[in-house]
């Protein structure tokens, strides 16, 4: 992040969850203070109020899809921007107090999403155990540690924090599942382009205009800007009114993305800039590098065309 590095971090709590585990991969957060929040809204409001420098909140999951409450919070209220994304593998473990065996487990604490994602493993290995819903993965680990439950499905960090013994790891039905988190701060100049960046937007289309969404997509397509994600959420104004969340390949400093943003500003009812930030990993890639822009649509092509037009306006035809 540009300027003074953040030192005060808040994240969707409680402690011992995947959110804390993701935050601790950010070097500045590992050195700074980390405070759990009770909700996504509370975490983001702490940043808006200046009580924290940055908040880490879940954005989407490869199994469950977008986290609607995060999108809604980013689209409303005082503007905030994403400065970094963290993609974390969702590796659930079965943990219990030392000395517990799998055969002795009669009750398992789990967040509903966790038990759903581990349904096949539970059916195959603990068919007679009672699965008890709890509020978070951290609460599951705490309940097992206190003896309230025989075992917990939780994140590795939760098992370690409560000194639980791992009885099984990587028990999720989808071993490649990941959650994408966003590190969110108050608005400021974005970090410089890296060559593999993401720009996130919240776009409000003109609902009384035929083909309004198509116009949005065309502003990106004609400039070779790849749309890596589009998600709609109701605005709450009336049935059928939506805000569209876009993830575009590129940086606000890039010529072609900059022109696309100007085009969106012209054709949309409103556009909220949610940040330009480095991609967590190279994707999509060709031999480890970002997919190049189509012929005629690279930043160099735009710069050449702009210089040519400037010469024409100056009366230079050679």
PDB file of C-alpha atoms in Angstrom:
ATOM      1  CA  UNK A   1       0.000   0.000   0.000  1.00  0.00           C
ATOM      2  CA  UNK A   2       1.297   3.483  -0.769  1.00  0.00           C
ATOM      3  CA  UNK A   3       2.205   5.974   1.921  1.00  0.00           C
ATOM      4  CA  UNK A   4       2.560   5.001   5.551  1.00  0.00           C
ATOM      5  CA  UNK A   5       2.260   1.216   5.984  1.00  0.00           C
ATOM      6  CA  UNK A   6      -0.802   0.157   7.977  1.00  0.00           C
ATOM      7  CA  UNK A   7      -0.210  -1.092  11.497  1.00  0.00           C
ATOM      8  CA  UNK A   8      -3.756  -1.540  12.866  1.00  0.00           C
ATOM      9  CA  UNK A   9      -5.720  -4.357  11.256  1.00  0.00           C
ATOM     10  CA  UNK A  10      -9.207  -5.663  11.859  1.00  0.00           C
ATOM     11  CA  UNK A  11     -10.678  -8.841  10.413  1.00  0.00           C
ATOM     12  CA  UNK A  12     -13.901 -10.822  10.413  1.00  0.00           C
ATOM     13  CA  UNK A  13     -13.667 -12.751  13.656  1.00  0.00           C
ATOM     14  CA  UNK A  14     -13.605 -14.481  15.917  1.00  0.00           C
ATOM     15  CA  UNK A  15     -10.011 -15.593  16.421  1.00  0.00           C
ATOM     16  CA  UNK A  16      -8.912 -18.910  14.990  1.00  0.00           C
ATOM     17  CA  UNK A  17     -10.763 -18.624  11.673  1.00  0.00           C
ATOM     18  CA  UNK A  18      -9.666 -18.659   8.054  1.00  0.00           C
ATOM     19  CA  UNK A  19      -9.904 -14.844   8.011  1.00  0.00           C
ATOM     20  CA  UNK A  20      -7.247 -14.561  10.698  1.00  0.00           C
ATOM     21  CA  UNK A  21      -5.153 -17.171   8.936  1.00  0.00           C
ATOM     22  CA  UNK A  22      -5.399 -15.165   5.688  1.00  0.00           C
ATOM     23  CA  UNK A  23      -4.550 -11.885   7.415  1.00  0.00           C
ATOM     24  CA  UNK A  24      -1.414 -13.361   8.905  1.00  0.00           C
ATOM     25  CA  UNK A  25      -0.053 -13.942   5.394  1.00  0.00           C
ATOM     26  CA  UNK A  26       0.181 -10.134   5.014  1.00  0.00           C
ATOM     27  CA  UNK A  27       3.640  -9.151   6.345  1.00  0.00           C
ATOM     28  CA  UNK A  28       2.494  -5.783   7.741  1.00  0.00           C
ATOM     29  CA  UNK A  29      -0.375  -7.480   9.594  1.00  0.00           C
ATOM     30  CA  UNK A  30       1.931 -10.079  11.120  1.00  0.00           C
ATOM     31  CA  UNK A  31       3.988  -7.210  12.576  1.00  0.00           C
ATOM     32  CA  UNK A  32       1.011  -5.003  13.511  1.00  0.00           C
ATOM     33  CA  UNK A  33      -2.059  -5.371  15.713  1.00  0.00           C
ATOM     34  CA  UNK A  34      -4.900  -7.694  14.668  1.00  0.00           C
ATOM     35  CA  UNK A  35      -8.381  -7.236  16.128  1.00  0.00           C
ATOM     36  CA  UNK A  36     -11.365  -9.511  15.376  1.00  0.00           C
ATOM     37  CA  UNK A  37     -14.711  -7.917  14.473  1.00  0.00           C
ATOM     38  CA  UNK A  38     -18.142  -9.441  14.964  1.00  0.00           C
ATOM     39  CA  UNK A  39     -19.281  -8.777  11.399  1.00  0.00           C
ATOM     40  CA  UNK A  40     -18.108  -7.551   8.001  1.00  0.00           C
ATOM     41  CA  UNK A  41     -19.941  -4.271   8.585  1.00  0.00           C
ATOM     42  CA  UNK A  42     -18.252  -3.741  11.939  1.00  0.00           C
ATOM     43  CA  UNK A  43     -14.826  -4.407  10.402  1.00  0.00           C
ATOM     44  CA  UNK A  44     -15.345  -1.941   7.550  1.00  0.00           C
ATOM     45  CA  UNK A  45     -16.882   0.698   9.802  1.00  0.00           C
ATOM     46  CA  UNK A  46     -13.764   0.538  11.996  1.00  0.00           C
ATOM     47  CA  UNK A  47     -11.728   1.536   8.947  1.00  0.00           C
ATOM     48  CA  UNK A  48     -14.175   4.286   7.984  1.00  0.00           C
ATOM     49  CA  UNK A  49     -14.025   5.693  11.529  1.00  0.00           C
ATOM     50  CA  UNK A  50     -10.226   5.662  11.583  1.00  0.00           C
ATOM     51  CA  UNK A  51     -10.115   3.056  14.348  1.00  0.00           C
ATOM     52  CA  UNK A  52      -8.197   0.696  12.047  1.00  0.00           C
ATOM     53  CA  UNK A  53      -5.962   1.202   9.040  1.00  0.00           C
ATOM     54  CA  UNK A  54      -7.231  -1.795   7.083  1.00  0.00           C
ATOM     55  CA  UNK A  55      -9.782  -4.599   7.296  1.00  0.00           C
ATOM     56  CA  UNK A  56      -9.596  -8.097   5.865  1.00  0.00           C
ATOM     57  CA  UNK A  57     -12.991  -9.484   4.844  1.00  0.00           C
ATOM     58  CA  UNK A  58     -14.106 -12.440   2.693  1.00  0.00           C
ATOM     59  CA  UNK A  59     -15.029 -11.582  -0.879  1.00  0.00           C
ATOM     60  CA  UNK A  60     -15.864 -14.905  -2.515  1.00  0.00           C
ATOM     61  CA  UNK A  61     -15.494 -18.644  -2.133  1.00  0.00           C
ATOM     62  CA  UNK A  62     -14.890 -21.093  -4.947  1.00  0.00           C
ATOM     63  CA  UNK A  63     -17.691 -23.318  -3.612  1.00  0.00           C
ATOM     64  CA  UNK A  64     -20.211 -20.901  -2.104  1.00  0.00           C
ATOM     65  CA  UNK A  65     -19.690 -17.992  -4.501  1.00  0.00           C
ATOM     66  CA  UNK A  66     -19.686 -14.292  -3.633  1.00  0.00           C
ATOM     67  CA  UNK A  67     -20.056 -13.063  -0.055  1.00  0.00           C
ATOM     68  CA  UNK A  68     -23.072 -10.823  -0.521  1.00  0.00           C
ATOM     69  CA  UNK A  69     -22.721  -8.861   2.711  1.00  0.00           C
ATOM     70  CA  UNK A  70     -19.206  -7.750   1.757  1.00  0.00           C
ATOM     71  CA  UNK A  71     -20.322  -6.591  -1.687  1.00  0.00           C
ATOM     72  CA  UNK A  72     -23.263  -4.705  -0.176  1.00  0.00           C
ATOM     73  CA  UNK A  73     -21.040  -2.977   2.392  1.00  0.00           C
ATOM     74  CA  UNK A  74     -18.543  -1.900  -0.279  1.00  0.00           C
ATOM     75  CA  UNK A  75     -21.287  -0.531  -2.511  1.00  0.00           C
ATOM     76  CA  UNK A  76     -22.847   1.607   0.227  1.00  0.00           C
ATOM     77  CA  UNK A  77     -21.660   4.147   2.761  1.00  0.00           C
ATOM     78  CA  UNK A  78     -18.439   6.108   2.796  1.00  0.00           C
ATOM     79  CA  UNK A  79     -16.175   4.819   0.001  1.00  0.00           C
ATOM     80  CA  UNK A  80     -13.446   2.278   0.706  1.00  0.00           C
ATOM     81  CA  UNK A  81     -10.953   0.652  -1.653  1.00  0.00           C
ATOM     82  CA  UNK A  82      -9.400  -2.785  -1.960  1.00  0.00           C
ATOM     83  CA  UNK A  83      -5.616  -2.584  -1.734  1.00  0.00           C
ATOM     84  CA  UNK A  84      -4.759  -6.273  -1.768  1.00  0.00           C
ATOM     85  CA  UNK A  85      -6.351  -9.669  -2.305  1.00  0.00           C
ATOM     86  CA  UNK A  86      -5.463 -12.848  -0.435  1.00  0.00           C
ATOM     87  CA  UNK A  87      -6.459 -16.246  -1.770  1.00  0.00           C
ATOM     88  CA  UNK A  88      -6.377 -18.935   0.900  1.00  0.00           C
ATOM     89  CA  UNK A  89      -6.930 -22.682   0.449  1.00  0.00           C
ATOM     90  CA  UNK A  90      -9.873 -23.840   2.562  1.00  0.00           C
ATOM     91  CA  UNK A  91      -8.372 -26.864   4.313  1.00  0.00           C
ATOM     92  CA  UNK A  92     -10.689 -28.105   7.054  1.00  0.00           C
ATOM     93  CA  UNK A  93      -9.357 -30.380   9.789  1.00  0.00           C
ATOM     94  CA  UNK A  94     -10.993 -32.592  12.394  1.00  0.00           C
ATOM     95  CA  UNK A  95      -9.506 -31.733  15.798  1.00  0.00           C
ATOM     96  CA  UNK A  96     -10.138 -32.806  19.375  1.00  0.00           C
ATOM     97  CA  UNK A  97      -8.633 -32.700  22.845  1.00  0.00           C
ATOM     98  CA  UNK A  98      -5.441 -34.760  23.258  1.00  0.00           C
ATOM     99  CA  UNK A  99      -6.208 -38.417  23.858  1.00  0.00           C
ATOM    100  CA  UNK A 100      -9.471 -38.428  21.910  1.00  0.00           C
ATOM    101  CA  UNK A 101      -9.853 -41.136  19.272  1.00  0.00           C
ATOM    102  CA  UNK A 102     -12.069 -41.040  16.210  1.00  0.00           C
ATOM    103  CA  UNK A 103     -14.056 -43.990  17.540  1.00  0.00           C
ATOM    104  CA  UNK A 104     -14.968 -42.080  20.706  1.00  0.00           C
ATOM    105  CA  UNK A 105     -16.461 -39.069  18.906  1.00  0.00           C
ATOM    106  CA  UNK A 106     -20.195 -38.663  19.455  1.00  0.00           C
ATOM    107  CA  UNK A 107     -20.563 -34.936  18.715  1.00  0.00           C
ATOM    108  CA  UNK A 108     -18.806 -32.639  16.247  1.00  0.00           C
ATOM    109  CA  UNK A 109     -19.041 -28.847  16.350  1.00  0.00           C
ATOM    110  CA  UNK A 110     -18.969 -27.144  12.957  1.00  0.00           C
ATOM    111  CA  UNK A 111     -20.075 -24.000  11.202  1.00  0.00           C
ATOM    112  CA  UNK A 112     -22.887 -24.958   8.775  1.00  0.00           C
ATOM    113  CA  UNK A 113     -20.738 -24.126   5.742  1.00  0.00           C
ATOM    114  CA  UNK A 114     -17.919 -26.258   7.120  1.00  0.00           C
ATOM    115  CA  UNK A 115     -20.104 -29.300   7.743  1.00  0.00           C
ATOM    116  CA  UNK A 116     -21.650 -28.909   4.285  1.00  0.00           C
ATOM    117  CA  UNK A 117     -18.231 -28.818   2.639  1.00  0.00           C
ATOM    118  CA  UNK A 118     -17.156 -31.921   4.645  1.00  0.00           C
ATOM    119  CA  UNK A 119     -20.404 -33.861   4.256  1.00  0.00           C
ATOM    120  CA  UNK A 120     -18.951 -36.839   2.406  1.00  0.00           C
ATOM    121  CA  UNK A 121     -16.063 -37.231   4.853  1.00  0.00           C
ATOM    122  CA  UNK A 122     -18.437 -37.127   7.810  1.00  0.00           C
ATOM    123  CA  UNK A 123     -20.711 -39.702   6.188  1.00  0.00           C
ATOM    124  CA  UNK A 124     -17.804 -42.052   5.509  1.00  0.00           C
ATOM    125  CA  UNK A 125     -15.883 -41.665   8.778  1.00  0.00           C
ATOM    126  CA  UNK A 126     -18.347 -40.457  11.443  1.00  0.00           C
ATOM    127  CA  UNK A 127     -21.760 -41.664  10.286  1.00  0.00           C
ATOM    128  CA  UNK A 128     -23.178 -41.900  13.821  1.00  0.00           C
ATOM    129  CA  UNK A 129     -21.809 -38.611  15.191  1.00  0.00           C
ATOM    130  CA  UNK A 130     -24.109 -35.666  15.823  1.00  0.00           C
ATOM    131  CA  UNK A 131     -23.018 -32.507  13.993  1.00  0.00           C
ATOM    132  CA  UNK A 132     -23.844 -29.385  16.014  1.00  0.00           C
ATOM    133  CA  UNK A 133     -24.058 -26.012  14.263  1.00  0.00           C
ATOM    134  CA  UNK A 134     -21.956 -23.219  15.791  1.00  0.00           C
ATOM    135  CA  UNK A 135     -21.383 -19.608  14.750  1.00  0.00           C
ATOM    136  CA  UNK A 136     -17.838 -19.920  13.388  1.00  0.00           C
ATOM    137  CA  UNK A 137     -14.893 -22.225  12.836  1.00  0.00           C
ATOM    138  CA  UNK A 138     -13.221 -20.547  15.805  1.00  0.00           C
ATOM    139  CA  UNK A 139     -16.226 -21.268  18.019  1.00  0.00           C
ATOM    140  CA  UNK A 140     -16.097 -24.920  16.932  1.00  0.00           C
ATOM    141  CA  UNK A 141     -12.473 -25.224  18.042  1.00  0.00           C
ATOM    142  CA  UNK A 142     -13.206 -23.452  21.327  1.00  0.00           C
ATOM    143  CA  UNK A 143     -16.166 -25.767  22.009  1.00  0.00           C
ATOM    144  CA  UNK A 144     -14.048 -28.856  21.464  1.00  0.00           C
ATOM    145  CA  UNK A 145     -11.276 -27.468  23.678  1.00  0.00           C
ATOM    146  CA  UNK A 146     -13.719 -26.783  26.532  1.00  0.00           C
ATOM    147  CA  UNK A 147     -15.180 -30.273  26.332  1.00  0.00           C
ATOM    148  CA  UNK A 148     -18.610 -29.102  25.236  1.00  0.00           C
ATOM    149  CA  UNK A 149     -18.178 -31.191  22.064  1.00  0.00           C
ATOM    150  CA  UNK A 150     -16.040 -34.238  21.369  1.00  0.00           C
ATOM    151  CA  UNK A 151     -14.433 -32.761  18.254  1.00  0.00           C
ATOM    152  CA  UNK A 152     -14.526 -29.830  15.862  1.00  0.00           C
ATOM    153  CA  UNK A 153     -14.292 -29.177  12.165  1.00  0.00           C
ATOM    154  CA  UNK A 154     -12.184 -26.040  12.022  1.00  0.00           C
ATOM    155  CA  UNK A 155      -9.289 -24.197  10.416  1.00  0.00           C
ATOM    156  CA  UNK A 156      -5.730 -25.341  11.197  1.00  0.00           C
ATOM    157  CA  UNK A 157      -5.054 -22.048  13.004  1.00  0.00           C
ATOM    158  CA  UNK A 158      -8.037 -22.677  15.308  1.00  0.00           C
ATOM    159  CA  UNK A 159      -6.825 -26.151  16.226  1.00  0.00           C
ATOM    160  CA  UNK A 160      -3.347 -24.826  16.986  1.00  0.00           C
ATOM    161  CA  UNK A 161      -4.648 -21.906  19.052  1.00  0.00           C
ATOM    162  CA  UNK A 162      -6.751 -24.175  21.276  1.00  0.00           C
ATOM    163  CA  UNK A 163      -4.057 -26.866  21.482  1.00  0.00           C
ATOM    164  CA  UNK A 164      -6.191 -29.509  19.864  1.00  0.00           C
ATOM    165  CA  UNK A 165      -4.870 -32.703  18.330  1.00  0.00           C
ATOM    166  CA  UNK A 166      -5.427 -33.186  14.604  1.00  0.00           C
ATOM    167  CA  UNK A 167      -7.316 -36.403  13.985  1.00  0.00           C
ATOM    168  CA  UNK A 168      -7.640 -35.815  10.230  1.00  0.00           C
ATOM    169  CA  UNK A 169      -6.654 -33.042   7.858  1.00  0.00           C
ATOM    170  CA  UNK A 170      -7.865 -31.898   4.444  1.00  0.00           C
ATOM    171  CA  UNK A 171     -11.274 -33.428   5.000  1.00  0.00           C
ATOM    172  CA  UNK A 172     -13.223 -31.124   2.667  1.00  0.00           C
ATOM    173  CA  UNK A 173     -15.058 -32.756  -0.228  1.00  0.00           C
ATOM    174  CA  UNK A 174     -13.483 -30.267  -2.635  1.00  0.00           C
ATOM    175  CA  UNK A 175      -9.714 -30.336  -1.955  1.00  0.00           C
ATOM    176  CA  UNK A 176      -9.009 -27.372  -4.232  1.00  0.00           C
ATOM    177  CA  UNK A 177     -11.521 -24.999  -2.604  1.00  0.00           C
ATOM    178  CA  UNK A 178     -10.248 -21.495  -1.873  1.00  0.00           C
ATOM    179  CA  UNK A 179     -11.592 -18.303  -0.342  1.00  0.00           C
ATOM    180  CA  UNK A 180     -10.676 -14.895  -1.719  1.00  0.00           C
ATOM    181  CA  UNK A 181     -10.272 -12.153   0.876  1.00  0.00           C
ATOM    182  CA  UNK A 182      -9.972  -8.411   0.321  1.00  0.00           C
ATOM    183  CA  UNK A 183      -7.799  -6.053   2.357  1.00  0.00           C
ATOM    184  CA  UNK A 184      -9.763  -2.800   2.451  1.00  0.00           C
ATOM    185  CA  UNK A 185      -8.555   0.692   3.380  1.00  0.00           C
ATOM    186  CA  UNK A 186      -9.691   4.304   3.185  1.00  0.00           C
ATOM    187  CA  UNK A 187      -9.271   5.857  -0.287  1.00  0.00           C
ATOM    188  CA  UNK A 188      -5.802   6.939  -1.353  1.00  0.00           C
ATOM    189  CA  UNK A 189      -3.526   6.748  -4.403  1.00  0.00           C
ATOM    190  CA  UNK A 190      -3.368   3.120  -5.589  1.00  0.00           C
ATOM    191  CA  UNK A 191      -0.074   1.264  -5.571  1.00  0.00           C
ATOM    192  CA  UNK A 192       1.832   1.374  -8.894  1.00  0.00           C
ATOM    193  CA  UNK A 193       0.904  -1.120 -11.622  1.00  0.00           C
ATOM    194  CA  UNK A 194       2.659  -4.487 -11.422  1.00  0.00           C
ATOM    195  CA  UNK A 195       1.721  -5.782 -14.859  1.00  0.00           C
ATOM    196  CA  UNK A 196      -0.760  -8.255 -13.379  1.00  0.00           C
ATOM    197  CA  UNK A 197      -3.419  -6.257 -11.558  1.00  0.00           C
ATOM    198  CA  UNK A 198      -7.149  -6.310 -10.875  1.00  0.00           C
ATOM    199  CA  UNK A 199      -9.502  -3.342 -10.860  1.00  0.00           C
ATOM    200  CA  UNK A 200     -12.807  -3.773  -9.028  1.00  0.00           C
ATOM    201  CA  UNK A 201     -15.886  -1.658  -9.708  1.00  0.00           C
ATOM    202  CA  UNK A 202     -19.498  -1.340  -8.597  1.00  0.00           C
ATOM    203  CA  UNK A 203     -21.554  -0.288 -11.612  1.00  0.00           C
ATOM    204  CA  UNK A 204     -25.111   1.039 -11.554  1.00  0.00           C
ATOM    205  CA  UNK A 205     -26.788   0.831 -14.949  1.00  0.00           C
ATOM    206  CA  UNK A 206     -29.533   3.081 -16.292  1.00  0.00           C
ATOM    207  CA  UNK A 207     -32.585   0.827 -15.896  1.00  0.00           C
ATOM    208  CA  UNK A 208     -34.739   2.842 -18.304  1.00  0.00           C
ATOM    209  CA  UNK A 209     -32.239   2.366 -21.122  1.00  0.00           C
ATOM    210  CA  UNK A 210     -32.459  -0.644 -23.473  1.00  0.00           C
ATOM    211  CA  UNK A 211     -29.187  -2.565 -23.689  1.00  0.00           C
ATOM    212  CA  UNK A 212     -27.624  -0.745 -20.728  1.00  0.00           C
ATOM    213  CA  UNK A 213     -25.698  -3.781 -19.489  1.00  0.00           C
ATOM    214  CA  UNK A 214     -24.511  -4.572 -23.007  1.00  0.00           C
ATOM    215  CA  UNK A 215     -23.163  -1.015 -23.241  1.00  0.00           C
ATOM    216  CA  UNK A 216     -21.151  -1.620 -20.082  1.00  0.00           C
ATOM    217  CA  UNK A 217     -19.656  -4.813 -21.452  1.00  0.00           C
ATOM    218  CA  UNK A 218     -18.857  -3.214 -24.810  1.00  0.00           C
ATOM    219  CA  UNK A 219     -16.883  -0.400 -23.179  1.00  0.00           C
ATOM    220  CA  UNK A 220     -14.566  -3.091 -21.809  1.00  0.00           C
ATOM    221  CA  UNK A 221     -14.573  -5.464 -24.777  1.00  0.00           C
ATOM    222  CA  UNK A 222     -13.679  -2.938 -27.486  1.00  0.00           C
ATOM    223  CA  UNK A 223     -10.568  -1.985 -25.496  1.00  0.00           C
ATOM    224  CA  UNK A 224      -9.487  -5.559 -24.851  1.00  0.00           C
ATOM    225  CA  UNK A 225     -10.143  -5.335 -21.101  1.00  0.00           C
ATOM    226  CA  UNK A 226     -10.823  -8.813 -19.747  1.00  0.00           C
ATOM    227  CA  UNK A 227     -13.759  -9.129 -17.376  1.00  0.00           C
ATOM    228  CA  UNK A 228     -12.756 -11.832 -14.905  1.00  0.00           C
ATOM    229  CA  UNK A 229     -15.879 -11.634 -12.718  1.00  0.00           C
ATOM    230  CA  UNK A 230     -19.340 -10.098 -12.813  1.00  0.00           C
ATOM    231  CA  UNK A 231     -21.785 -10.369  -9.923  1.00  0.00           C
ATOM    232  CA  UNK A 232     -25.183  -8.714  -9.477  1.00  0.00           C
ATOM    233  CA  UNK A 233     -26.735  -7.651  -6.179  1.00  0.00           C
ATOM    234  CA  UNK A 234     -30.107  -5.974  -5.577  1.00  0.00           C
ATOM    235  CA  UNK A 235     -29.831  -2.303  -4.680  1.00  0.00           C
ATOM    236  CA  UNK A 236     -32.782  -2.428  -2.279  1.00  0.00           C
ATOM    237  CA  UNK A 237     -34.498   0.404  -4.150  1.00  0.00           C
ATOM    238  CA  UNK A 238     -37.063  -1.714  -5.993  1.00  0.00           C
ATOM    239  CA  UNK A 239     -37.523  -5.195  -7.396  1.00  0.00           C
ATOM    240  CA  UNK A 240     -35.344  -5.606 -10.491  1.00  0.00           C
ATOM    241  CA  UNK A 241     -32.839  -2.875  -9.594  1.00  0.00           C
ATOM    242  CA  UNK A 242     -29.292  -4.213  -9.394  1.00  0.00           C
ATOM    243  CA  UNK A 243     -25.727  -3.086  -8.936  1.00  0.00           C
ATOM    244  CA  UNK A 244     -23.111  -5.048 -10.880  1.00  0.00           C
ATOM    245  CA  UNK A 245     -19.727  -5.823  -9.364  1.00  0.00           C
ATOM    246  CA  UNK A 246     -16.955  -6.175 -11.931  1.00  0.00           C
ATOM    247  CA  UNK A 247     -13.391  -7.430 -11.658  1.00  0.00           C
ATOM    248  CA  UNK A 248     -11.369  -6.257 -14.650  1.00  0.00           C
ATOM    249  CA  UNK A 249      -7.870  -7.259 -15.643  1.00  0.00           C
ATOM    250  CA  UNK A 250      -5.630  -4.190 -15.483  1.00  0.00           C
ATOM    251  CA  UNK A 251      -4.840  -1.110 -13.424  1.00  0.00           C
ATOM    252  CA  UNK A 252      -6.480   2.305 -13.304  1.00  0.00           C
ATOM    253  CA  UNK A 253      -3.143   3.735 -14.527  1.00  0.00           C
ATOM    254  CA  UNK A 254      -3.276   1.611 -17.703  1.00  0.00           C
ATOM    255  CA  UNK A 255      -4.266   3.576 -20.797  1.00  0.00           C
ATOM    256  CA  UNK A 256      -6.852   1.159 -22.123  1.00  0.00           C
ATOM    257  CA  UNK A 257      -8.471   0.521 -18.740  1.00  0.00           C
ATOM    258  CA  UNK A 258      -8.474   4.258 -18.092  1.00  0.00           C
ATOM    259  CA  UNK A 259     -10.349   4.823 -21.347  1.00  0.00           C
ATOM    260  CA  UNK A 260     -12.786   2.048 -20.434  1.00  0.00           C
ATOM    261  CA  UNK A 261     -13.477   3.722 -17.088  1.00  0.00           C
ATOM    262  CA  UNK A 262     -14.196   7.001 -18.872  1.00  0.00           C
ATOM    263  CA  UNK A 263     -16.599   5.127 -21.138  1.00  0.00           C
ATOM    264  CA  UNK A 264     -18.363   3.539 -18.166  1.00  0.00           C
ATOM    265  CA  UNK A 265     -18.676   6.942 -16.540  1.00  0.00           C
ATOM    266  CA  UNK A 266     -20.484   8.179 -19.661  1.00  0.00           C
ATOM    267  CA  UNK A 267     -22.936   5.292 -20.078  1.00  0.00           C
ATOM    268  CA  UNK A 268     -23.682   4.270 -16.476  1.00  0.00           C
ATOM    269  CA  UNK A 269     -25.950   5.855 -13.902  1.00  0.00           C
ATOM    270  CA  UNK A 270     -23.036   5.643 -11.445  1.00  0.00           C
ATOM    271  CA  UNK A 271     -19.665   3.920 -11.086  1.00  0.00           C
ATOM    272  CA  UNK A 272     -17.935   3.295  -7.751  1.00  0.00           C
ATOM    273  CA  UNK A 273     -14.211   2.582  -7.983  1.00  0.00           C
ATOM    274  CA  UNK A 274     -13.331  -0.202  -5.533  1.00  0.00           C
ATOM    275  CA  UNK A 275      -9.591  -0.267  -6.125  1.00  0.00           C
ATOM    276  CA  UNK A 276      -6.713  -1.383  -8.342  1.00  0.00           C
ATOM    277  CA  UNK A 277      -4.408  -3.897  -6.695  1.00  0.00           C
ATOM    278  CA  UNK A 278      -1.981  -6.746  -7.515  1.00  0.00           C
ATOM    279  CA  UNK A 279      -3.477 -10.084  -8.416  1.00  0.00           C
ATOM    280  CA  UNK A 280      -2.744 -12.703  -5.780  1.00  0.00           C
ATOM    281  CA  UNK A 281      -1.304 -15.031  -8.378  1.00  0.00           C
ATOM    282  CA  UNK A 282      -0.746 -15.048 -12.143  1.00  0.00           C
ATOM    283  CA  UNK A 283      -4.067 -16.029 -13.658  1.00  0.00           C
ATOM    284  CA  UNK A 284      -4.929 -16.417 -16.431  1.00  0.00           C
ATOM    285  CA  UNK A 285      -1.396 -17.202 -17.613  1.00  0.00           C
ATOM    286  CA  UNK A 286       0.598 -18.398 -20.556  1.00  0.00           C
ATOM    287  CA  UNK A 287       3.934 -19.913 -19.519  1.00  0.00           C
ATOM    288  CA  UNK A 288       3.740 -18.106 -16.192  1.00  0.00           C
ATOM    289  CA  UNK A 289       2.951 -14.690 -17.645  1.00  0.00           C
ATOM    290  CA  UNK A 290      -0.326 -12.751 -18.018  1.00  0.00           C
ATOM    291  CA  UNK A 291      -2.236 -13.297 -21.244  1.00  0.00           C
ATOM    292  CA  UNK A 292      -1.194 -10.408 -23.560  1.00  0.00           C
ATOM    293  CA  UNK A 293      -3.699  -7.919 -24.921  1.00  0.00           C
ATOM    294  CA  UNK A 294      -5.107  -8.661 -28.391  1.00  0.00           C
ATOM    295  CA  UNK A 295      -3.334  -7.050 -31.339  1.00  0.00           C
ATOM    296  CA  UNK A 296      -4.051  -3.322 -31.464  1.00  0.00           C
ATOM    297  CA  UNK A 297      -5.312  -3.151 -27.864  1.00  0.00           C
ATOM    298  CA  UNK A 298      -2.138  -3.008 -25.772  1.00  0.00           C
ATOM    299  CA  UNK A 299      -1.094   0.138 -23.887  1.00  0.00           C
ATOM    300  CA  UNK A 300       1.700   0.605 -26.429  1.00  0.00           C
ATOM    301  CA  UNK A 301      -0.862   0.486 -29.257  1.00  0.00           C
ATOM    302  CA  UNK A 302      -2.966   3.117 -27.503  1.00  0.00           C
ATOM    303  CA  UNK A 303       0.069   5.335 -26.947  1.00  0.00           C
ATOM    304  CA  UNK A 304       1.074   5.019 -30.617  1.00  0.00           C
ATOM    305  CA  UNK A 305      -2.458   5.835 -31.794  1.00  0.00           C
ATOM    306  CA  UNK A 306      -2.585   8.843 -29.456  1.00  0.00           C
ATOM    307  CA  UNK A 307       0.735  10.165 -30.747  1.00  0.00           C
ATOM    308  CA  UNK A 308      -0.464   9.705 -34.334  1.00  0.00           C
ATOM    309  CA  UNK A 309      -3.639  11.697 -33.631  1.00  0.00           C
ATOM    310  CA  UNK A 310      -1.590  14.460 -31.992  1.00  0.00           C
ATOM    311  CA  UNK A 311       0.549  14.735 -35.138  1.00  0.00           C
ATOM    312  CA  UNK A 312      -2.553  14.966 -37.309  1.00  0.00           C
ATOM    313  CA  UNK A 313      -3.928  17.784 -35.168  1.00  0.00           C
ATOM    314  CA  UNK A 314      -0.603  19.561 -35.452  1.00  0.00           C
ATOM    315  CA  UNK A 315      -0.703  19.321 -39.263  1.00  0.00           C
ATOM    316  CA  UNK A 316       2.029  16.684 -39.466  1.00  0.00           C
ATOM    317  CA  UNK A 317       0.960  14.052 -41.993  1.00  0.00           C
ATOM    318  CA  UNK A 318       4.237  12.172 -42.374  1.00  0.00           C
TER     319      UNK A 318
END
